[in-house]
mmCIF file of C-alpha atoms in Angstrom:
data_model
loop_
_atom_site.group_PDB
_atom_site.id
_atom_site.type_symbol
_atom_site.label_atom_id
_atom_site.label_comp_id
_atom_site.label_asym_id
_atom_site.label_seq_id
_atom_site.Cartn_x
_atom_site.Cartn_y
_atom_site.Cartn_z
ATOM 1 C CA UNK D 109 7.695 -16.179 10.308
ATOM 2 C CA UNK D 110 6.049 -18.307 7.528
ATOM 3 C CA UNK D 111 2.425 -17.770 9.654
ATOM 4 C CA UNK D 112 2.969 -14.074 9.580
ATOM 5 C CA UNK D 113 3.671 -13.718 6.208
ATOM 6 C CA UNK D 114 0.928 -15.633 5.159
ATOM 7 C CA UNK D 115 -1.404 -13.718 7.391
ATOM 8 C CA UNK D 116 0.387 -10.278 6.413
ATOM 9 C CA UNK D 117 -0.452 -11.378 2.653
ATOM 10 C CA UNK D 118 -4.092 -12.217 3.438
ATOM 11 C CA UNK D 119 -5.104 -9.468 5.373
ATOM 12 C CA UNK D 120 -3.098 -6.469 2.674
ATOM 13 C CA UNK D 121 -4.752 -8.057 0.165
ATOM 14 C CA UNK D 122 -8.071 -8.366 1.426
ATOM 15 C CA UNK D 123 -7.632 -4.721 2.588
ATOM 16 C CA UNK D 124 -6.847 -3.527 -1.484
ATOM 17 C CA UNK D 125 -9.631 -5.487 -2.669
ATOM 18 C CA UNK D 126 -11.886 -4.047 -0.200
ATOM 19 C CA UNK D 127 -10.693 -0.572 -1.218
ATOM 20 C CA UNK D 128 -12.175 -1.707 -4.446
ATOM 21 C CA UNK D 129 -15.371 -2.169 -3.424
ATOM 22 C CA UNK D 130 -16.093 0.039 -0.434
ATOM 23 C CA UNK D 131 -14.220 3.175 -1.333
ATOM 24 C CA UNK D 132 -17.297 5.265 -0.807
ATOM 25 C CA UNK D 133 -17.756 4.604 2.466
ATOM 26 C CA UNK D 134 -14.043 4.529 3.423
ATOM 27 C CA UNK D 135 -13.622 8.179 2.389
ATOM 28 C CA UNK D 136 -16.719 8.911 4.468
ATOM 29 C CA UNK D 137 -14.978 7.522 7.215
ATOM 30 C CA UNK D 138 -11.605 8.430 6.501
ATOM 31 C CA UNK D 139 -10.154 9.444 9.963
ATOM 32 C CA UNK D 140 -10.716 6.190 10.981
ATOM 33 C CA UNK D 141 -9.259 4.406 7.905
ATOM 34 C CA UNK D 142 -6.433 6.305 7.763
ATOM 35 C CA UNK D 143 -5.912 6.048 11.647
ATOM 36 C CA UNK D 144 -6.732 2.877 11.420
ATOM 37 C CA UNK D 145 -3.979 1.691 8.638
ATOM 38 C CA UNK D 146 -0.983 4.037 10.086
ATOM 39 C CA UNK D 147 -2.049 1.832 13.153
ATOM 40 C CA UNK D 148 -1.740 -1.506 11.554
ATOM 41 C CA UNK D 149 1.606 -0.289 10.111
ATOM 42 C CA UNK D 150 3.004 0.457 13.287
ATOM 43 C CA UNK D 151 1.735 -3.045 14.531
ATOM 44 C CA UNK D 152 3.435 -4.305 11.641
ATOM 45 C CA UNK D 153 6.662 -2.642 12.498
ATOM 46 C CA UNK D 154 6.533 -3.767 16.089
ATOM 47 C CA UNK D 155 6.344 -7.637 14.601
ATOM 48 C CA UNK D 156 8.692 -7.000 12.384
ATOM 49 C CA UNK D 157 11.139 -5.676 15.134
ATOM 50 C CA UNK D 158 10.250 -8.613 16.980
ATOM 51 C CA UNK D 159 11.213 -11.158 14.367
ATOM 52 C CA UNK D 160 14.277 -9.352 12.962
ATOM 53 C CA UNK D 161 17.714 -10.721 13.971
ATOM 54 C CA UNK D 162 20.022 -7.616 13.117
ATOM 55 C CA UNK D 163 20.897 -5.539 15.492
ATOM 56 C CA UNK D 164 21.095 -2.362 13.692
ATOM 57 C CA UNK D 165 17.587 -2.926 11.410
ATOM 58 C CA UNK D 166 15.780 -3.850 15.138
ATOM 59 C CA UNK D 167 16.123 -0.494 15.902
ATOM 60 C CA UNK D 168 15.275 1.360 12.779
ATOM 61 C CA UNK D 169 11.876 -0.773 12.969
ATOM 62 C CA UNK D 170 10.837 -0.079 16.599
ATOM 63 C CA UNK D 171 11.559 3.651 15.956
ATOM 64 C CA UNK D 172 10.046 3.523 12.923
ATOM 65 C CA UNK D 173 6.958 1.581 14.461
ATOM 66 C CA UNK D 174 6.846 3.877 17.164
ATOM 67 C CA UNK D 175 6.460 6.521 15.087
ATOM 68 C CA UNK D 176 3.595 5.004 13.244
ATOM 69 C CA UNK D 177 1.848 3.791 16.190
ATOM 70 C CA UNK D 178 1.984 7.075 17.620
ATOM 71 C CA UNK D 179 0.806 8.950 14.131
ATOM 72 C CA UNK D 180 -1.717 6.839 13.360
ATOM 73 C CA UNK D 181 -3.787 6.571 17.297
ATOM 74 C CA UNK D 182 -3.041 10.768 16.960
ATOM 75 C CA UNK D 183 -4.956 10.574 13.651
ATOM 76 C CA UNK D 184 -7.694 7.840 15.033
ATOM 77 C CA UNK D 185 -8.482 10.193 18.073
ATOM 78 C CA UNK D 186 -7.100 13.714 17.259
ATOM 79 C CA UNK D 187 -7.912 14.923 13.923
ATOM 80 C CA UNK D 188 -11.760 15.125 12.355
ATOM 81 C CA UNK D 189 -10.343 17.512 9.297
ATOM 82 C CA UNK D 190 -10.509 15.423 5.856
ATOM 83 C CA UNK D 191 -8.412 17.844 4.782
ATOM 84 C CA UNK D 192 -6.085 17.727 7.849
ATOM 85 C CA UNK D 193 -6.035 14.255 7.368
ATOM 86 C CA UNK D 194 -5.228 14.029 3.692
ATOM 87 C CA UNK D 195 -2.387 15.834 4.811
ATOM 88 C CA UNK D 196 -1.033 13.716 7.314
ATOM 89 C CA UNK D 197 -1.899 11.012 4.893
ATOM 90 C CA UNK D 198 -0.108 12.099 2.335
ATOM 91 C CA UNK D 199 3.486 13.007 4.409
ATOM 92 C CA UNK D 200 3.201 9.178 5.981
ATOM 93 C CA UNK D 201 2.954 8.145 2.167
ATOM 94 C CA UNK D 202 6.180 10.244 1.357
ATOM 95 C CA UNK D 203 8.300 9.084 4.525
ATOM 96 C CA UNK D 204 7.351 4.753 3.472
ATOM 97 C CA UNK D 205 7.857 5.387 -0.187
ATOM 98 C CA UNK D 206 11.300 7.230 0.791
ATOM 99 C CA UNK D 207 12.163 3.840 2.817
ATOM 100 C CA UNK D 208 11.388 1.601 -0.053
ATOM 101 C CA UNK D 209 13.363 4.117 -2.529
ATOM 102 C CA UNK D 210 16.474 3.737 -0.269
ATOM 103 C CA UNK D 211 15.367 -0.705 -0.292
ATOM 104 C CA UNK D 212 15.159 -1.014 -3.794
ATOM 105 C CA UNK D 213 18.389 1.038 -4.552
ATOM 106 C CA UNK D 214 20.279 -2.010 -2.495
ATOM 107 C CA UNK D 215 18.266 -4.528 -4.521
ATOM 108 C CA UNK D 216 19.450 -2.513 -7.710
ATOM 109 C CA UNK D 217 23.209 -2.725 -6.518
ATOM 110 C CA UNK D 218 22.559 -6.693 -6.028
ATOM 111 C CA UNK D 219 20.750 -6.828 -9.674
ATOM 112 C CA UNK D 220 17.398 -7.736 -8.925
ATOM 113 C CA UNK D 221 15.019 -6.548 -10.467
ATOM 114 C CA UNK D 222 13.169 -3.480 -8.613
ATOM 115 C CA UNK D 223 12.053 -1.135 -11.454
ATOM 116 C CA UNK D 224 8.216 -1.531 -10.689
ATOM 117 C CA UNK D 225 8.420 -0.972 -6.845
ATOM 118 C CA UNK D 226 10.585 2.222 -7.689
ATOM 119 C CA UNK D 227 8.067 3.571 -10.183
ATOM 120 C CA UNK D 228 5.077 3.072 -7.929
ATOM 121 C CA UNK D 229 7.443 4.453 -5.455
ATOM 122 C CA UNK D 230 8.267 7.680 -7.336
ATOM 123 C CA UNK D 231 4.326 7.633 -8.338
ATOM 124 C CA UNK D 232 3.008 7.807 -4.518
ATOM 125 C CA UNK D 233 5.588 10.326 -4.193
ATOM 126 C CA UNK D 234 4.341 12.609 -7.259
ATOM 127 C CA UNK D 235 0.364 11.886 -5.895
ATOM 128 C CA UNK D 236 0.987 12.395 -1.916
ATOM 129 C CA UNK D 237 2.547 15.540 -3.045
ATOM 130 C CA UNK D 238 -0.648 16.991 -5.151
ATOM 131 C CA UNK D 239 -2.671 15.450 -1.602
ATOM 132 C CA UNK D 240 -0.998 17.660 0.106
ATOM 133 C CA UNK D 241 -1.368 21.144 -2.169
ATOM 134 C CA UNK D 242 -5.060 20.298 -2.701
ATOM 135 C CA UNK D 243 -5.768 17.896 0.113
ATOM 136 C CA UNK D 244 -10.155 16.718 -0.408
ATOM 137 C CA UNK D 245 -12.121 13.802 -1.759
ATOM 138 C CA UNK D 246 -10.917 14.322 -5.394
ATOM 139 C CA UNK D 247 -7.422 13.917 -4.814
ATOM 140 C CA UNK D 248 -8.014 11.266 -1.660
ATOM 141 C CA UNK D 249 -9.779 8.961 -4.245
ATOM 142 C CA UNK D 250 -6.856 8.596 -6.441
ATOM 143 C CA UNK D 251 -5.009 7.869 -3.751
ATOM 144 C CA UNK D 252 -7.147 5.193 -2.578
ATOM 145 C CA UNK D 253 -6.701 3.595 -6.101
ATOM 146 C CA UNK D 254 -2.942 4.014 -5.156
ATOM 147 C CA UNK D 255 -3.121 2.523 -1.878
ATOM 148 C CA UNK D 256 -4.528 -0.518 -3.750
ATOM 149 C CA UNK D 257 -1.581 -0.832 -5.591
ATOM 150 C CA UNK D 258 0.467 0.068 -2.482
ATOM 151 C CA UNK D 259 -0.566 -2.594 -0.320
ATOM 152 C CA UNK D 260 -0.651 -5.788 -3.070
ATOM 153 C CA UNK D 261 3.052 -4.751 -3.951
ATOM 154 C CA UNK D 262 4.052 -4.606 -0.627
ATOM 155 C CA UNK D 263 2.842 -8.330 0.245
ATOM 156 C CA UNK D 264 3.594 -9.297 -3.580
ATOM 157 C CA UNK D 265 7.007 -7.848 -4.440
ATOM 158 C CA UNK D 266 9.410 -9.508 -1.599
ATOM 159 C CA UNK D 267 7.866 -13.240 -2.533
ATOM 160 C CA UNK D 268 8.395 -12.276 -6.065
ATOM 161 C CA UNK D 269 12.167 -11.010 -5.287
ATOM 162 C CA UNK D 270 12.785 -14.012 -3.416
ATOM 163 C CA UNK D 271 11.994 -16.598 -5.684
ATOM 164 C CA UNK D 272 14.214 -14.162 -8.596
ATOM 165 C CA UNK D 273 17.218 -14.590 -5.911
ATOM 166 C CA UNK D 274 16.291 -18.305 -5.714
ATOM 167 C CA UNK D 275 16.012 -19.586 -9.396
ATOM 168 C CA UNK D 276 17.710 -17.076 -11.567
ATOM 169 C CA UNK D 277 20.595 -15.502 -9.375
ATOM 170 C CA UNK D 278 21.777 -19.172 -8.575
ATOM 171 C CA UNK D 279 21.911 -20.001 -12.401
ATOM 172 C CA UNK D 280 24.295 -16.897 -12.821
ATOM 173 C CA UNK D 281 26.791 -17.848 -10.350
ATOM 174 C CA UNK D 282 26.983 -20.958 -11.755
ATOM 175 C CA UNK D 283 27.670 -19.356 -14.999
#
């Protein structure tokens, strides 16, 4: 699990930086970026499922990767539209954000901190929405700049929550 992680973490954040520095020619090539990422996703998913020991989340993850998996090899091979694509972009950005929304109101419940995740949540939310009423390059290079964000918090957050749980919530009990 520790190997995965670690690769998870290296690859999501060499993906943001290279956002960074090769947006130009990502948005040329968007079909197969976007493909590409709903792809990895739904790989991810499927590892996840793999590794996870509850019954009940195994499922929602092979569904859920199944789903992604499925979108994103429909988007690599289906779709040449930017616009079409922005679209389907933006609706996959909705449905993950909508999971996390529903992750960090447990974490809230438990009192660890998750106001950041939720306002980049509600963020992606607000921007996928304007992607889809005026779906182009304009509005699909903000949300590059988002997806930056996007993928560093998802590899950054959880270690970040952890280590919260591990130094802080222990001194509380204690208390």
């Amino acid at each position: 699990m520790k190997i995965y992680k670690s690769i998870k973490f290296f690859l999501f954040v060499a993906l943001g930086i290279s956002i960074f520095f090769l947006m130009d020619t990502y948005l040329e090539h968007l079909r197969f970026f976007i493909g590409g990422l709903i792809t990895l996703y739904g790989l991810d998913g499927f590892i996840e499922w793999l590794l996870e020991k509850d019954n009940h989340e195994k499922i929602r993850f092979i569904f859920k990767a199944a789903v992604q998996l499925i979108l994103g090899i429909c988007t690599l091979a289906l779709f040449k539209n930017m616009e079409t694509i922005c679209v389907i972009w933006a609706v996959w950005a909705i449905m993950r954000e909508s999971d996390e929304i529903a992750e960090y109101y447990e974490l809230f419940k438990e009192r660890i901190p998750c106001l950041l995740g939720f306002a980049e949540s509600v963020v992606a939310i607000v921007l996928s929405i304007t992607l889809i009423m005026e779906p182009g390059e304009h509005h699909a290079k903000i949300h590059m700049y988002l997806l930056i964000v996007e993928l560093l918090s998802t590899v950054i957050f959880p270690p970040l929550r952890c280590a919260y749980v591990k130094f802080f919530m222990k001194s509380k009990h204690k208390e």
